[in-house]
Amino acid sequence: MEKVKVAIWGFGAMGSGMAKMLLNKKGVEIVGVCDISEKRVGKDIYEFLGVERGDRKPVIINSNIEEVVNEKSCDIVLTATDSFTKGAFPKIKYCLEQKVNVISTAEEMSYPQAQNPELAAELDKIAKENGVTVLGTGINPGLIMDLLVVCLTGCMIDVEHIEAKRVNSLSPFGHTVMEEQGVGLTVEEFNKRVKDGTMAGHVGFAESVQMIADAIGWKIDKFEQQMKPIVTKVDRKSPHGFAAAGDVAGVNMTGQGYVNGEAKIDMVHPQQIEPEMEGTYTGDYINIKGTPEVNMAIKPEVEGGLGTIAMCVNMIPHVINASPGLKTMLDLPVPRAIMGDMRDFIER
């Protein structure tokens, strides 16, 4: 059997991280990479990543997706270019029309029917017409604050209330994330951006809440979310961010899913640079009230960047095996590390 052929669209931190992981896996090969950065275009991925090419063919980073992905040129495309379904839609649509499967890192694509039902239906239609599959996944949303919650309810007779909490550090991330999370802003500027809708914060609460609710049969009648600044008392510096004492070191995101007027799903997600400097330690926590009560803690947090990279790569065989259409993590086999030859996980 031929190796599984993978193309990557977007070669920033996530895309290049996926490439490094794939280059250490058996039974899979990278056949193309698309990126628009002038610092990357025209370079061999092996040179760019600082990895020995050996007897593998060169893979030159190309800015033209039509030269990288065309009909059946590969088995699957990993897209790492957007956070929102509207931005990801045309790219995913193009790949599906080339009869190629897609895994997207776009947070809203983890459950696009939550906020973009029309686009979700259109992607499902296009995928089915072309006999391929599309999945959005990552560490969060995709696993920690939604799929893992759903799995833990499987041992319960009844569920009364769910709280998913992720306390994480922004320190490993780059300048874009610092901007999205308000690191270094004054409190006044942060609140202004929240008010005018230009503060990104965490993307994915609506998707996680709807995924959980649909999985266990709750009907969400209202969803709300809030963003508050995490104000530091001391100067904090990370590799790509700085917050002076009195300014914003990160954002505390909270969200609620209401069922019959009652908040049944609570999302809590404070994220900041250098949290340990003021006694905050990272971790992932799920607390489910019901029978029996379930409480889970992972300390420290599951590292977000590496987790997202791994989720996308490890889901490759499950997406290839799936029936055509738009899928979510609820539809496919549970994620697991692929330690053997990836071809052994492909159904032929």
Coordinates of C-alpha atoms in Angstrom, one line a residue:
M1 CA 0.0 0.0 0.0
E2 CA 1.2 3.5 -0.9
K3 CA 2.0 5.9 2.0
V4 CA -0.7 8.2 3.1
K5 CA -0.2 11.5 1.2
V6 CA -0.7 14.7 3.2
A7 CA -0.6 18.4 2.2
I8 CA -0.4 21.3 4.7
W9 CA -2.1 24.7 4.1
G10 CA -0.6 27.2 6.5
F11 CA 3.0 26.7 7.7
G12 CA 3.1 28.8 10.9
A13 CA 3.5 27.3 14.3
M14 CA 0.7 24.8 13.9
G15 CA 1.4 23.8 10.3
S16 CA 5.1 23.4 10.7
G17 CA 4.6 21.6 14.0
M18 CA 2.3 19.1 12.2
A19 CA 5.0 18.6 9.6
K20 CA 7.7 17.8 12.2
M21 CA 5.3 15.3 13.8
L22 CA 4.5 13.7 10.4
L23 CA 8.2 13.4 9.5
N24 CA 8.6 11.1 12.5
K25 CA 5.7 8.9 11.6
K26 CA 5.7 5.7 9.5
G27 CA 3.5 5.2 6.4
V28 CA 2.9 8.8 5.7
E29 CA 4.5 11.5 3.5
I30 CA 4.2 15.2 3.0
V31 CA 3.6 15.9 -0.7
G32 CA 2.9 19.6 -0.6
V33 CA 2.9 22.8 1.5
C34 CA 1.1 26.1 0.8
D35 CA 1.9 29.3 2.7
I36 CA 1.9 33.0 1.7
S37 CA 4.7 34.2 4.0
E38 CA 7.6 35.7 2.1
K39 CA 9.9 34.2 4.7
R40 CA 8.8 30.7 3.8
V41 CA 7.8 30.6 0.1
G42 CA 10.3 29.0 -2.1
K43 CA 12.1 27.1 0.7
D44 CA 12.4 23.4 1.0
I45 CA 10.4 22.3 4.2
Y46 CA 13.4 20.2 5.3
E47 CA 15.7 23.2 5.2
F48 CA 13.1 25.4 6.8
L49 CA 12.5 23.0 9.7
G50 CA 16.2 22.1 10.1
V51 CA 15.5 18.4 9.4
E52 CA 17.6 16.0 7.4
R53 CA 15.9 15.2 4.1
G54 CA 17.7 12.0 3.5
D55 CA 16.3 10.2 0.5
R56 CA 13.0 12.0 0.6
K57 CA 11.9 14.2 -2.3
P58 CA 12.2 18.0 -1.7
V59 CA 8.9 19.7 -0.8
I60 CA 9.0 23.4 -1.8
I61 CA 6.7 25.8 0.0
N62 CA 4.3 27.2 -2.6
S63 CA 2.0 30.3 -2.3
N64 CA -0.4 28.9 -5.0
I65 CA -2.8 26.3 -3.5
E66 CA -3.8 25.2 -7.0
E67 CA -0.3 23.9 -7.6
V68 CA -0.2 22.2 -4.2
V69 CA -3.7 20.7 -4.0
N70 CA -5.5 19.5 -7.1
E71 CA -7.8 16.6 -7.8
K72 CA -6.7 13.5 -5.8
S73 CA -3.2 14.9 -5.5
C74 CA -3.2 13.8 -1.9
D75 CA -5.3 11.9 0.6
I76 CA -5.9 14.7 3.1
V77 CA -5.1 18.4 3.6
L78 CA -4.3 19.8 7.1
T79 CA -5.4 23.5 7.1
A80 CA -4.0 25.8 9.8
T81 CA -5.0 29.2 8.6
D82 CA -8.1 30.5 10.4
S83 CA -10.0 30.5 13.6
F84 CA -13.5 31.2 12.3
T85 CA -15.7 29.1 10.0
K86 CA -16.4 32.1 7.6
G87 CA -12.7 32.5 7.0
A88 CA -12.0 28.8 6.7
F89 CA -15.0 28.1 4.4
P90 CA -13.6 29.0 1.0
K91 CA -10.3 27.2 1.6
I92 CA -12.0 24.0 2.8
K93 CA -14.5 24.2 0.0
Y94 CA -11.7 24.3 -2.6
C95 CA -10.0 21.2 -1.1
L96 CA -13.3 19.3 -0.9
E97 CA -14.0 20.1 -4.6
Q98 CA -10.6 18.5 -5.4
K99 CA -11.9 15.3 -3.8
V100 CA -9.5 15.6 -0.9
N101 CA -10.3 15.1 2.8
V102 CA -9.7 18.0 5.2
I103 CA -8.8 18.5 8.8
S104 CA -9.0 22.1 10.0
T105 CA -7.6 23.8 13.1
A106 CA -10.2 26.6 12.9
E107 CA -11.8 26.6 16.4
E108 CA -15.3 27.2 15.1
M109 CA -15.0 24.3 12.7
S110 CA -14.9 22.0 15.7
Y111 CA -18.7 22.3 15.7
P112 CA -19.7 24.8 13.0
Q113 CA -23.4 24.1 13.2
A114 CA -23.4 26.0 16.6
Q115 CA -23.0 29.4 15.0
N116 CA -22.8 28.9 11.3
P117 CA -25.5 26.2 10.5
E118 CA -25.9 27.3 6.8
L119 CA -22.1 27.1 6.1
A120 CA -22.0 23.8 8.0
A121 CA -24.8 22.4 5.8
E122 CA -23.1 23.6 2.7
L123 CA -19.7 22.0 3.6
D124 CA -21.6 18.7 4.4
K125 CA -23.2 18.9 1.0
I126 CA -20.0 19.6 -0.9
A127 CA -18.1 16.9 1.0
K128 CA -20.7 14.3 0.2
E129 CA -20.9 15.3 -3.5
N130 CA -17.2 14.7 -3.7
G131 CA -17.0 11.6 -1.6
V132 CA -14.7 13.1 1.0
T133 CA -14.8 14.1 4.7
V134 CA -14.0 17.3 6.7
L135 CA -13.3 17.6 10.4
G136 CA -12.4 20.5 12.6
T137 CA -10.4 19.6 15.7
G138 CA -7.7 20.7 18.2
I139 CA -7.0 20.5 21.9
N140 CA -9.6 23.1 22.8
P141 CA -12.2 23.0 21.3
G142 CA -11.9 19.4 20.1
L143 CA -10.9 17.5 23.2
I144 CA -10.3 19.0 26.7
M145 CA -13.5 21.2 27.3
D146 CA -15.9 19.2 25.1
L147 CA -15.2 15.6 23.9
L148 CA -13.5 14.6 27.2
V149 CA -16.5 16.0 29.1
V150 CA -18.9 14.0 26.9
C151 CA -16.8 10.8 27.5
L152 CA -17.0 11.3 31.3
T153 CA -20.8 11.5 31.2
G154 CA -20.9 8.0 29.8
C155 CA -20.5 6.5 33.3
M156 CA -23.3 8.6 34.8
I157 CA -27.0 7.7 35.4
D158 CA -28.0 11.4 35.2
V159 CA -26.3 14.8 34.8
E160 CA -27.3 17.9 36.6
H161 CA -24.6 20.4 35.9
I162 CA -21.2 20.5 34.0
E163 CA -18.3 22.8 34.6
A164 CA -15.2 22.6 32.3
K165 CA -12.2 24.7 33.4
R166 CA -8.9 25.2 31.7
V167 CA -6.2 27.3 33.4
N168 CA -3.4 27.8 31.0
S169 CA -0.3 29.8 30.3
L170 CA 0.1 32.0 27.2
S171 CA 3.8 32.3 27.6
P172 CA 4.8 29.8 24.8
F173 CA 2.7 31.6 22.2
G174 CA 3.8 34.3 19.7
H175 CA 2.9 37.9 19.0
T176 CA -0.5 37.2 17.3
V177 CA -1.8 35.4 20.4
M178 CA -0.5 38.2 22.7
E179 CA -2.6 40.6 20.6
E180 CA -5.7 38.4 20.6
Q181 CA -5.6 37.9 24.3
G182 CA -4.9 41.6 25.2
V183 CA -1.5 41.0 26.8
G184 CA 0.1 44.3 27.6
L185 CA -3.0 46.5 27.1
T186 CA -4.2 48.9 29.7
V187 CA -7.4 47.9 31.4
E188 CA -9.2 50.8 29.7
E189 CA -8.1 49.7 26.3
F190 CA -9.0 46.1 27.0
N191 CA -12.5 47.0 28.1
K192 CA -12.9 49.3 25.0
R193 CA -12.0 46.4 22.7
V194 CA -14.4 44.1 24.5
K195 CA -17.2 46.6 24.1
D196 CA -16.5 47.2 20.4
G197 CA -16.1 43.5 19.6
T198 CA -12.4 43.6 18.6
M199 CA -11.1 41.6 21.5
A200 CA -10.8 38.0 20.3
G201 CA -10.2 36.1 23.6
H202 CA -10.8 32.4 23.4
V203 CA -12.6 31.2 20.3
G204 CA -14.8 28.0 20.7
F205 CA -17.0 28.3 23.8
A206 CA -20.2 28.3 21.7
E207 CA -19.0 25.2 19.8
S208 CA -18.0 23.3 23.0
V209 CA -21.3 24.1 24.7
Q210 CA -23.4 23.0 21.8
M211 CA -21.3 19.8 21.2
I212 CA -21.8 18.7 24.8
A213 CA -25.5 19.6 24.8
D214 CA -26.2 17.8 21.6
A215 CA -24.2 14.7 22.7
I216 CA -26.3 14.2 25.9
G217 CA -29.6 15.5 24.7
W218 CA -29.9 18.9 26.3
K219 CA -31.6 21.7 24.3
I220 CA -29.7 25.0 24.7
D221 CA -32.0 27.9 24.8
K222 CA -29.4 30.6 25.5
F223 CA -25.6 31.0 25.3
E224 CA -23.6 33.8 26.9
Q225 CA -19.9 34.5 27.3
Q226 CA -17.9 37.1 29.1
M227 CA -14.3 38.5 28.9
K228 CA -12.6 40.1 31.8
P229 CA -9.0 41.3 32.0
I230 CA -6.5 39.5 34.2
V231 CA -4.5 42.5 35.7
T232 CA -1.0 41.8 36.9
K233 CA 0.4 43.2 40.2
V234 CA 4.0 42.7 39.0
D235 CA 5.8 43.1 35.7
R236 CA 5.6 39.9 33.7
K237 CA 7.6 39.0 30.6
S238 CA 7.3 36.0 28.3
P239 CA 9.3 35.3 25.1
H240 CA 6.8 37.3 23.0
G241 CA 4.8 39.4 25.5
F242 CA 5.2 41.9 28.3
A243 CA 2.7 43.2 30.8
A244 CA 3.7 46.0 33.2
A245 CA 2.2 46.0 36.7
G246 CA -1.3 47.4 36.5
D247 CA -1.8 46.3 32.9
V248 CA -3.4 43.2 31.4
A249 CA -1.5 39.9 31.5
G250 CA -4.3 37.9 29.8
V251 CA -8.0 37.3 29.7
N252 CA -10.5 35.4 31.9
M253 CA -13.1 33.9 29.6
T254 CA -16.3 32.5 31.0
G255 CA -19.4 31.1 29.2
Q256 CA -22.7 29.5 30.0
G257 CA -25.2 27.3 28.2
Y258 CA -28.7 27.6 29.5
V259 CA -31.3 24.8 29.4
N260 CA -34.9 25.8 30.3
G261 CA -33.5 29.1 31.7
E262 CA -31.0 27.4 34.0
A263 CA -27.2 27.5 33.5
K264 CA -26.4 23.9 33.0
I265 CA -23.0 24.1 31.3
D266 CA -20.3 26.5 32.7
M267 CA -17.0 27.2 30.8
V268 CA -14.1 28.8 32.7
H269 CA -10.9 29.6 30.9
P270 CA -8.4 32.1 32.4
Q271 CA -5.2 32.4 30.3
Q272 CA -2.3 34.7 30.9
I273 CA 1.5 35.0 30.5
E274 CA 3.7 33.7 33.4
P275 CA 0.8 32.8 35.7
E276 CA 3.1 31.3 38.3
M277 CA 4.5 34.8 39.1
E278 CA 1.3 35.4 41.1
G279 CA 0.6 32.0 42.4
T280 CA -1.6 30.6 39.6
Y281 CA -0.8 27.1 38.4
T282 CA -2.1 25.6 35.2
G283 CA -4.4 22.7 34.9
D284 CA -7.5 21.2 33.2
Y285 CA -10.6 20.4 35.4
I286 CA -13.9 18.8 34.7
N287 CA -16.6 18.7 37.4
I288 CA -19.9 17.1 36.6
K289 CA -22.7 17.0 39.2
G290 CA -25.1 14.1 39.0
T291 CA -25.1 10.4 39.7
P292 CA -22.4 9.4 40.3
E293 CA -20.5 12.8 40.5
V294 CA -17.4 13.0 38.3
N295 CA -14.4 15.2 39.1
M296 CA -11.3 15.1 36.9
A297 CA -8.0 17.1 37.2
I298 CA -5.0 17.2 35.0
K299 CA -2.1 19.2 36.4
P300 CA -0.3 21.0 34.8
E301 CA -2.4 21.8 31.7
V302 CA -2.2 19.7 28.5
E303 CA 0.1 22.0 26.4
G304 CA -2.1 23.6 23.9
G305 CA 0.1 24.0 20.8
L306 CA 1.5 20.4 20.9
G307 CA -2.0 19.1 21.8
T308 CA -3.6 20.7 18.7
I309 CA -0.8 19.4 16.5
A310 CA -1.2 15.9 17.8
M311 CA -5.0 15.9 17.6
C312 CA -4.9 16.9 13.9
V313 CA -2.2 14.3 12.9
N314 CA -3.7 11.5 15.0
M315 CA -7.2 11.9 13.5
I316 CA -5.9 11.5 9.9
P317 CA -6.8 7.8 9.5
H318 CA -10.2 8.2 11.1
V319 CA -11.1 11.0 8.7
I320 CA -9.9 9.0 5.7
N321 CA -11.9 6.0 6.9
A322 CA -15.1 8.0 7.6
S323 CA -18.2 8.2 5.4
P324 CA -18.3 11.4 3.3
G325 CA -19.6 14.6 4.8
L326 CA -18.9 17.1 7.6
K327 CA -17.9 15.3 10.8
T328 CA -17.3 16.4 14.4
M329 CA -15.3 14.7 17.2
L330 CA -18.6 13.1 18.3
D331 CA -18.9 11.2 15.0
L332 CA -15.5 9.5 14.8
P333 CA -13.5 7.0 16.8
V334 CA -11.9 8.3 20.0
P335 CA -8.6 10.0 19.3
R336 CA -5.5 8.0 20.2
A337 CA -1.7 8.3 19.5
I338 CA -0.7 6.7 16.2
M339 CA 2.5 5.0 17.2
G340 CA 2.7 2.3 14.4
D341 CA 2.5 2.6 10.6
M342 CA -0.4 4.9 9.7
R343 CA -1.3 2.7 6.9
D344 CA -2.3 -0.1 9.3
F345 CA -5.1 2.2 10.6
I346 CA -6.5 2.8 7.1
E347 CA -9.5 0.7 6.0
R348 CA -9.2 -0.4 2.3

